[in-house]
Coordinates of C-alpha atoms in Angstrom, one line a residue:
X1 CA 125.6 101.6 88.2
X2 CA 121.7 101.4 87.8
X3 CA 120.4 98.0 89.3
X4 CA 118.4 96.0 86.1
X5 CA 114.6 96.1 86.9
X6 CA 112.8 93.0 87.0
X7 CA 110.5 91.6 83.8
X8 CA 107.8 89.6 84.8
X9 CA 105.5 87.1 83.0
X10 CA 102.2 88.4 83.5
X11 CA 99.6 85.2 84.0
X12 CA 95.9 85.5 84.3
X13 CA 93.6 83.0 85.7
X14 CA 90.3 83.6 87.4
X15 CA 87.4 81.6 87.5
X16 CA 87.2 79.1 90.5
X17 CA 89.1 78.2 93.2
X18 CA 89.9 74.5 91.9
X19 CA 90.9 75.8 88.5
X20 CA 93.4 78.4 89.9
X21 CA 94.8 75.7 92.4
X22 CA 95.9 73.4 89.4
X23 CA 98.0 76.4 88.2
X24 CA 100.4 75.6 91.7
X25 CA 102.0 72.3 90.5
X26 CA 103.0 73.9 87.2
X27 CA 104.2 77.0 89.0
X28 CA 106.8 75.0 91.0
X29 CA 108.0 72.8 88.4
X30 CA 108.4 76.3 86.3
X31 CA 110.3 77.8 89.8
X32 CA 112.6 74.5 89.4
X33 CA 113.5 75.3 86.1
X34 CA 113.9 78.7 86.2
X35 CA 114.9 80.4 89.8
X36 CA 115.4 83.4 89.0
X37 CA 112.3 84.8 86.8
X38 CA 109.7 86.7 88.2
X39 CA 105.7 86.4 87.7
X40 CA 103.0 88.8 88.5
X41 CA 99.7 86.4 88.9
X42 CA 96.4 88.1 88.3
X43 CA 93.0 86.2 89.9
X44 CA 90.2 86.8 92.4
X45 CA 91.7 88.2 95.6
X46 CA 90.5 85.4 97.7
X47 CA 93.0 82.6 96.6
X48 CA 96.2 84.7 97.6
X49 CA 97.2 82.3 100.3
X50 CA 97.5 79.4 97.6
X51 CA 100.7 81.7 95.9
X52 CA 102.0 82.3 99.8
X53 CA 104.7 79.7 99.2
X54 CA 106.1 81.3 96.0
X55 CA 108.7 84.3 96.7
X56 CA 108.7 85.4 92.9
X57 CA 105.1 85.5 92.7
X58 CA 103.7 88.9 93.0
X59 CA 99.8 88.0 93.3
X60 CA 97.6 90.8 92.5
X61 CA 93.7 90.4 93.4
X62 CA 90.8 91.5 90.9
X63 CA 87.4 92.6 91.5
X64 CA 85.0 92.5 89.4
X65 CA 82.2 93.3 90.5
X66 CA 83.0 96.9 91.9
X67 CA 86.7 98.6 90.8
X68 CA 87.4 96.6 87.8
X69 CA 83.6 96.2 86.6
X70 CA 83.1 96.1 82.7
X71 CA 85.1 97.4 80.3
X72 CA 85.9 100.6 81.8
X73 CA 86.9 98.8 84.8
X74 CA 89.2 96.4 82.7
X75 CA 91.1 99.2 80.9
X76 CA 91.4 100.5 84.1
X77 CA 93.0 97.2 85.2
X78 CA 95.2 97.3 82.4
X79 CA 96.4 100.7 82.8
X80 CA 97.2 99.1 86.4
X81 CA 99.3 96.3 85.0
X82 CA 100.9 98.3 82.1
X83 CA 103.0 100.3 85.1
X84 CA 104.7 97.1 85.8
X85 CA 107.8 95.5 83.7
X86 CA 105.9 92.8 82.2
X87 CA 107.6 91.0 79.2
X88 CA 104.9 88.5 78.0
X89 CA 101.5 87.5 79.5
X90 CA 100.4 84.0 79.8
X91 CA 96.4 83.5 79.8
X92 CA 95.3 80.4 81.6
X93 CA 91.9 81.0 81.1
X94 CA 91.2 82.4 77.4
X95 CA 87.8 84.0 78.1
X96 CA 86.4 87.5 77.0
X97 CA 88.3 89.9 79.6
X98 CA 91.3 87.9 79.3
X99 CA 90.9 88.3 75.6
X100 CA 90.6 91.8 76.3
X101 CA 93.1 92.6 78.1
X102 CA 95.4 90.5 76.0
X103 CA 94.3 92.6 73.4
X104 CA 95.4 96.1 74.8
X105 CA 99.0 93.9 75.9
X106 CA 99.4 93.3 72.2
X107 CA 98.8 96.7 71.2
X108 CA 101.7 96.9 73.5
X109 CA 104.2 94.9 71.6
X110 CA 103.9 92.0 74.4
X111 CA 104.2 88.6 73.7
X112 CA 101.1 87.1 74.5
X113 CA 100.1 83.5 74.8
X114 CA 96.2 81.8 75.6
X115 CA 95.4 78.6 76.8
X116 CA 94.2 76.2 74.0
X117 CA 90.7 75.3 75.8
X118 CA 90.2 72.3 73.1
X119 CA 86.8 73.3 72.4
X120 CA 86.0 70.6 70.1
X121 CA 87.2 67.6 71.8
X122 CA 85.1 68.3 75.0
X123 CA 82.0 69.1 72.9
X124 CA 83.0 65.4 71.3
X125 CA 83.5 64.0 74.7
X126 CA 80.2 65.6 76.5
X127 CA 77.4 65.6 73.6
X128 CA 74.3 62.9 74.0
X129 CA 74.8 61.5 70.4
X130 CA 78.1 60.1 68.6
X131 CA 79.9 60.3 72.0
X132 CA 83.6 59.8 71.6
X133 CA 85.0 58.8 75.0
X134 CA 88.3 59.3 75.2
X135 CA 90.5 61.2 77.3
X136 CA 91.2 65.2 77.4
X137 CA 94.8 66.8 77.7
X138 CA 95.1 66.9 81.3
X139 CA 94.4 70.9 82.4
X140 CA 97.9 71.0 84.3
X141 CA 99.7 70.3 80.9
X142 CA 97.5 73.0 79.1
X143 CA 99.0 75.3 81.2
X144 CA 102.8 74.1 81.2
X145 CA 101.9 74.3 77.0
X146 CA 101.0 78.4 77.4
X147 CA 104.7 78.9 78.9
X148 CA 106.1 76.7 76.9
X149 CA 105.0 79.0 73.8
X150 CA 106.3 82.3 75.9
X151 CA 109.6 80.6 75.5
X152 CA 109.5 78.6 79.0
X153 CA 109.5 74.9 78.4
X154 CA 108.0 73.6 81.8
X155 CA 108.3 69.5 82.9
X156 CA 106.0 68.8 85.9
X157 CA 108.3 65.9 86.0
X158 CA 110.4 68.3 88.2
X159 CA 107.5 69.2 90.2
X160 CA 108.8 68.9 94.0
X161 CA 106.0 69.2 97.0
X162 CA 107.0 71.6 99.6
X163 CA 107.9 71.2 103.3
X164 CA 105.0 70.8 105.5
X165 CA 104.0 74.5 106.8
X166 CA 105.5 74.8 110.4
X167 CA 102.3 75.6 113.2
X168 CA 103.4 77.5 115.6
X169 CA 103.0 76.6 119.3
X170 CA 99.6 76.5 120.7
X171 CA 97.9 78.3 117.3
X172 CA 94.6 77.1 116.8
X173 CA 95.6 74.8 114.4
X174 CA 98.3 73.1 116.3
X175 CA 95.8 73.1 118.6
X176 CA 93.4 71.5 116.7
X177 CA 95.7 68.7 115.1
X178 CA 97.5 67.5 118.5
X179 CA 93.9 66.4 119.4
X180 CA 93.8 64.3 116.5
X181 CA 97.5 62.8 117.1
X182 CA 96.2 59.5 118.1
X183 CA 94.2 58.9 114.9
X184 CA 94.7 59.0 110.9
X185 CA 92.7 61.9 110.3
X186 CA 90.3 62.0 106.8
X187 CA 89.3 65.3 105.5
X188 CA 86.1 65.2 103.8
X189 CA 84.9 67.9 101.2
X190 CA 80.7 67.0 100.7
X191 CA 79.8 69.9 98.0
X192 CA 80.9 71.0 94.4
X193 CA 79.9 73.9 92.9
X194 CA 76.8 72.3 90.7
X195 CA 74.2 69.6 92.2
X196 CA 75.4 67.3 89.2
X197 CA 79.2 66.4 91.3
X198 CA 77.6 66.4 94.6
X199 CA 76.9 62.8 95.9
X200 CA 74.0 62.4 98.0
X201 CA 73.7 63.8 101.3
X202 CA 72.5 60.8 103.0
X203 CA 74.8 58.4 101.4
X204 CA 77.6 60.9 102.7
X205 CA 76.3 60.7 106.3
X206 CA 76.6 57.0 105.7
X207 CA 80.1 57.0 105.2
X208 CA 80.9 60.2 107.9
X209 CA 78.8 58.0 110.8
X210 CA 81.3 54.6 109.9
X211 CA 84.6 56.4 109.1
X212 CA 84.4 58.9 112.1
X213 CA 84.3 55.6 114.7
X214 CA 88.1 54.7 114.3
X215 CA 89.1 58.4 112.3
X216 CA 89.0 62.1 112.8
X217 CA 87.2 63.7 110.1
X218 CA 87.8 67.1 109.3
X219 CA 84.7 68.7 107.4
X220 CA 85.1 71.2 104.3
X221 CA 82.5 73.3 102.7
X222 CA 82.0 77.3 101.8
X223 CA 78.7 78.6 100.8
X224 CA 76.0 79.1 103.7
X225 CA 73.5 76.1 103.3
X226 CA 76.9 74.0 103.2
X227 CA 78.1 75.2 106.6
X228 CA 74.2 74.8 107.8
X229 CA 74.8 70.9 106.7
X230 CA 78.4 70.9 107.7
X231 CA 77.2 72.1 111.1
X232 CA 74.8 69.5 111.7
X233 CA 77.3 66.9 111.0
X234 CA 79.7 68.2 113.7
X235 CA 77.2 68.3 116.1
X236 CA 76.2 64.3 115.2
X237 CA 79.5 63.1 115.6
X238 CA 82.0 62.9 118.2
X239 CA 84.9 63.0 116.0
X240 CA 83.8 65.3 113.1
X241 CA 85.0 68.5 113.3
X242 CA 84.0 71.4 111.3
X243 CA 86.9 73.2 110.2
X244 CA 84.9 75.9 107.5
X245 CA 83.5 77.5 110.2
X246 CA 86.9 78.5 112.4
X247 CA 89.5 78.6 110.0
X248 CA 90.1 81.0 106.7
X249 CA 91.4 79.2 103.2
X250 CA 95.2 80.1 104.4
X251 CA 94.9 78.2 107.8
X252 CA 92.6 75.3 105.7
X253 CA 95.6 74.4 103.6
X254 CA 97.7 74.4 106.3
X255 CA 95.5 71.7 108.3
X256 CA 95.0 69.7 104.8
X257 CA 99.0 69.5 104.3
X258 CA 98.5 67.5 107.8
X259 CA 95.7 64.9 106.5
X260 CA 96.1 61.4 105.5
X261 CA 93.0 61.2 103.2
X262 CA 90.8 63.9 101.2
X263 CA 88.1 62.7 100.4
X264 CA 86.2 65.5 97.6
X265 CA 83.9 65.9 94.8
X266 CA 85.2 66.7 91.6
X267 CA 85.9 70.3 93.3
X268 CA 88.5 72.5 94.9
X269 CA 89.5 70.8 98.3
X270 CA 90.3 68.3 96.3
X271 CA 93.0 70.3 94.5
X272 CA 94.1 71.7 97.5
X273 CA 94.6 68.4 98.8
X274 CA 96.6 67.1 95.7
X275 CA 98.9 70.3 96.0
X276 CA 100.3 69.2 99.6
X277 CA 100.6 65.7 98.4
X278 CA 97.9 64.5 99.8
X279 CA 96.0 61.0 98.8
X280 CA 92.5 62.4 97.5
X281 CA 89.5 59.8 96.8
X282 CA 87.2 61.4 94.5
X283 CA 83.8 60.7 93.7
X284 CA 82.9 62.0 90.3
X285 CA 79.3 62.6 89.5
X286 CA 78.2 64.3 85.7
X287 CA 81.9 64.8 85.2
X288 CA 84.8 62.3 84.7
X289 CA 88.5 62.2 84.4
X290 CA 88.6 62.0 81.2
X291 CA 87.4 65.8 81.0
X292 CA 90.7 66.9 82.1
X293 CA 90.4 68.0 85.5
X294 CA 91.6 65.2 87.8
X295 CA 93.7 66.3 91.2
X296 CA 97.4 66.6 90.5
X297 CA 99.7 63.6 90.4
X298 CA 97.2 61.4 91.5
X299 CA 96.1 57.8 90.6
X300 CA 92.9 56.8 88.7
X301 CA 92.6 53.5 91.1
X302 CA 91.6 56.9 93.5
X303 CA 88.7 57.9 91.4
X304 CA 84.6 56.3 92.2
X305 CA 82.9 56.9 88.7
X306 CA 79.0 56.3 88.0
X307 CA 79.3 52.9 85.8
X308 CA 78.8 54.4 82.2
X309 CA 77.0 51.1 81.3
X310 CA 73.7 52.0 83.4
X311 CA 74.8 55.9 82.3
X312 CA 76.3 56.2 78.9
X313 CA 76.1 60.4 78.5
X314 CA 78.2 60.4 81.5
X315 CA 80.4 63.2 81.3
X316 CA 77.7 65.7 80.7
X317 CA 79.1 68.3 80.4
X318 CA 82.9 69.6 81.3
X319 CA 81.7 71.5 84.6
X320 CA 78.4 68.9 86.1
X321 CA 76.0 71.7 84.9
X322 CA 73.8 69.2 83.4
X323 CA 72.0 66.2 84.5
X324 CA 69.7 64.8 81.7
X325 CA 66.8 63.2 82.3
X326 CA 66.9 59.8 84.7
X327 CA 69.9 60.8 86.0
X328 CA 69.0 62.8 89.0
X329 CA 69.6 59.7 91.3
X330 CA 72.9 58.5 89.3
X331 CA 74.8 59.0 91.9
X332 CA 73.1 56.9 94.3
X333 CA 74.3 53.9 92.5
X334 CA 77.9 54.6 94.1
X335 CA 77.4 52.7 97.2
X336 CA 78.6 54.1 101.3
X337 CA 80.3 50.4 101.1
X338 CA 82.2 51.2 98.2
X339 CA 83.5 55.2 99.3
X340 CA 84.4 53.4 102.8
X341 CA 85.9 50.6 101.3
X342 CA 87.7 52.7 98.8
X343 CA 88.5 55.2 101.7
X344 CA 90.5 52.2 103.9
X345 CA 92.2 50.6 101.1
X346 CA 93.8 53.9 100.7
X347 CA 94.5 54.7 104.4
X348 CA 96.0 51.5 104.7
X349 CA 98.6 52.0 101.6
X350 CA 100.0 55.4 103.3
X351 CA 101.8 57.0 105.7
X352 CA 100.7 59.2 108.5
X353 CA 101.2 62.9 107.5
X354 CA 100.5 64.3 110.7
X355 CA 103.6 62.9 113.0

């Protein structure tokens, strides 16, 4: 008897590390509903570790600037993904090579499905003139709505957090948190991907200087003049530790599953943080909630917003790319006293995750 070949749901989503860790949360609550059913997951090769706790997830990595470059490359990506059993394809991200390749699917006979992006509403919610402020669909449930139309009604009501990863004995970070064990330890995340979400870097070294005298920050960045600041930092401080510079994304969301505070932009860590069910503070700059992306699960009383009174085209834009005019230094009026305030209130509400 001839053993039945698995089908998978083929699911795309590349883009940015903070968008592709928001696809986690829906992924386990879809594992919790159904077991048994296998997904290929397509996405920048980088991210891998973020599907490492996932046993039906076969994660293939893209790239697109070399072997998968233009259109030629993408056919040659489909031609890749066409060998495997897919059944149906579930595009999280709905932009012109997933539209492509969802395309050659449907010439396939697949049943394909794209994310609604709601195009209108954040042009309504991010435009200068007749402004209407009110809230987007949360991304997570735009993304539980995709599978849903495959045929796989998802509730992230049945979302479950995972154990904490075990360290092994004397690995570097075991090492690294047994140095912390006598403190609550704050992860903080000082960069977002556009100037726009990034509060000020000497308002930041405010609040690093008074947190780090009765914490243990752990410091978070990626590109090079980030590390260069992130560097500087560790160097000021006697208990601010870089952790960008020693340890790759895998062992990072390890050490953030061990935190009792995240403290990020409107950016990935963040995200990462929210995944492990971690308390995240964040400090949200052009952007706002109300656009959509807020970390998983967690509580608007954990969000600092620029008051829209003094700044009424706040959110800009969806993604902070645009700061209009006299509103270069709207960040500043977020006060260190109010992020170190805001930071305690929540450190004193929760449990130690690292004992």
């Amino acid at each position: 008897m001839t053993q039945k070949k698995d089908k998978f749901i083929l699911v795309f989503r590349f883009s940015s590390l903070g968008d592709i860790a928001m696809t986690i949360p829906v992924l386990r609550s879809f594992f919790q509903t159904y077991p048994n059913q296998k997904i290929i997951f397509v996405s920048r090769g980088f991210v891998k570790p973020l599907f490492n706790e996932f046993d039906n997830v076969k994660f293939i990595g893209v790239d697109f600037n070399e072997k998968y470059k233009g259109v030629k490359g993408l056919i040659k990506l489909f031609a890749k993904l066409r060998k495997e059993n897919v059944k149906s394809v579930a595009d999280l991200h709905n932009v012109i090579r997933t539209k492509f390749l969802c395309f050659l699917f449907v010439l396939t006979l697949k049943k394909v499905q794209s994310i609604n992006k709601d195009r209108g509403n954040r042009m309504k919610l991010t435009r200068e003139k007749n402004k209407i402020f009110k809230p987007l669909t949360q991304i997570h449930y735009k993304y539980c709505d995709v599978f849903r139309s495959l045929g796989f009604p998802i509730d992230l009501a049945n979302h479950e957090y995972p154990i904490k990863p075990f360290l092994e004995k004397d690995s570097d970070e075991q090492k690294l948190l047994s140095s912390s064990s006598e403190k609550k330890i704050i992860g903080i995340a000082p960069f977002a991907s556009f100037d726009g979400k990034n509060y000020p870097l000497d308002l930041m070294q405010k609040v690093i200087a008074y947190l780090q005298k009765d914490h243990t920050i752990y410091l978070f960045g990626g590109g090079l003049e980030e590390l260069q600041q992130i560097e500087v930092w560790d160097k000021a401080y006697k208990n601010v530790t870089n952790i960008s510079k020693s340890f790759n994304l895998e062992k990072q969301i390890k050490i953030i599953n061990y935190l009792d505070l995240m403290i990020s932009m409107d950016s990935a860590n963040g995200h990462l943080a929210a995944n492990c069910g971690i308390p995240v503070l964040t400090i949200w700059g052009m952007t706002h909630p109300f656009c959509g992306f807020s970390p998983f699960d967690q509580s608007i009383e954990n969000s600092l917003m620029i008051d829209r009174n003094d700044y009424p085209l706040i959110p800009t834009s969806i993604f902070g790319d645009k700061i209009p005019k006299g509103y270069r230094s709207a960040l500043r009026s977020i006060l260190p006293k109010e992020v170190i305030e805001k930071a305690l209130e929540i450190l004193n509400d929760s449990k130690p995750h690292h004992n």
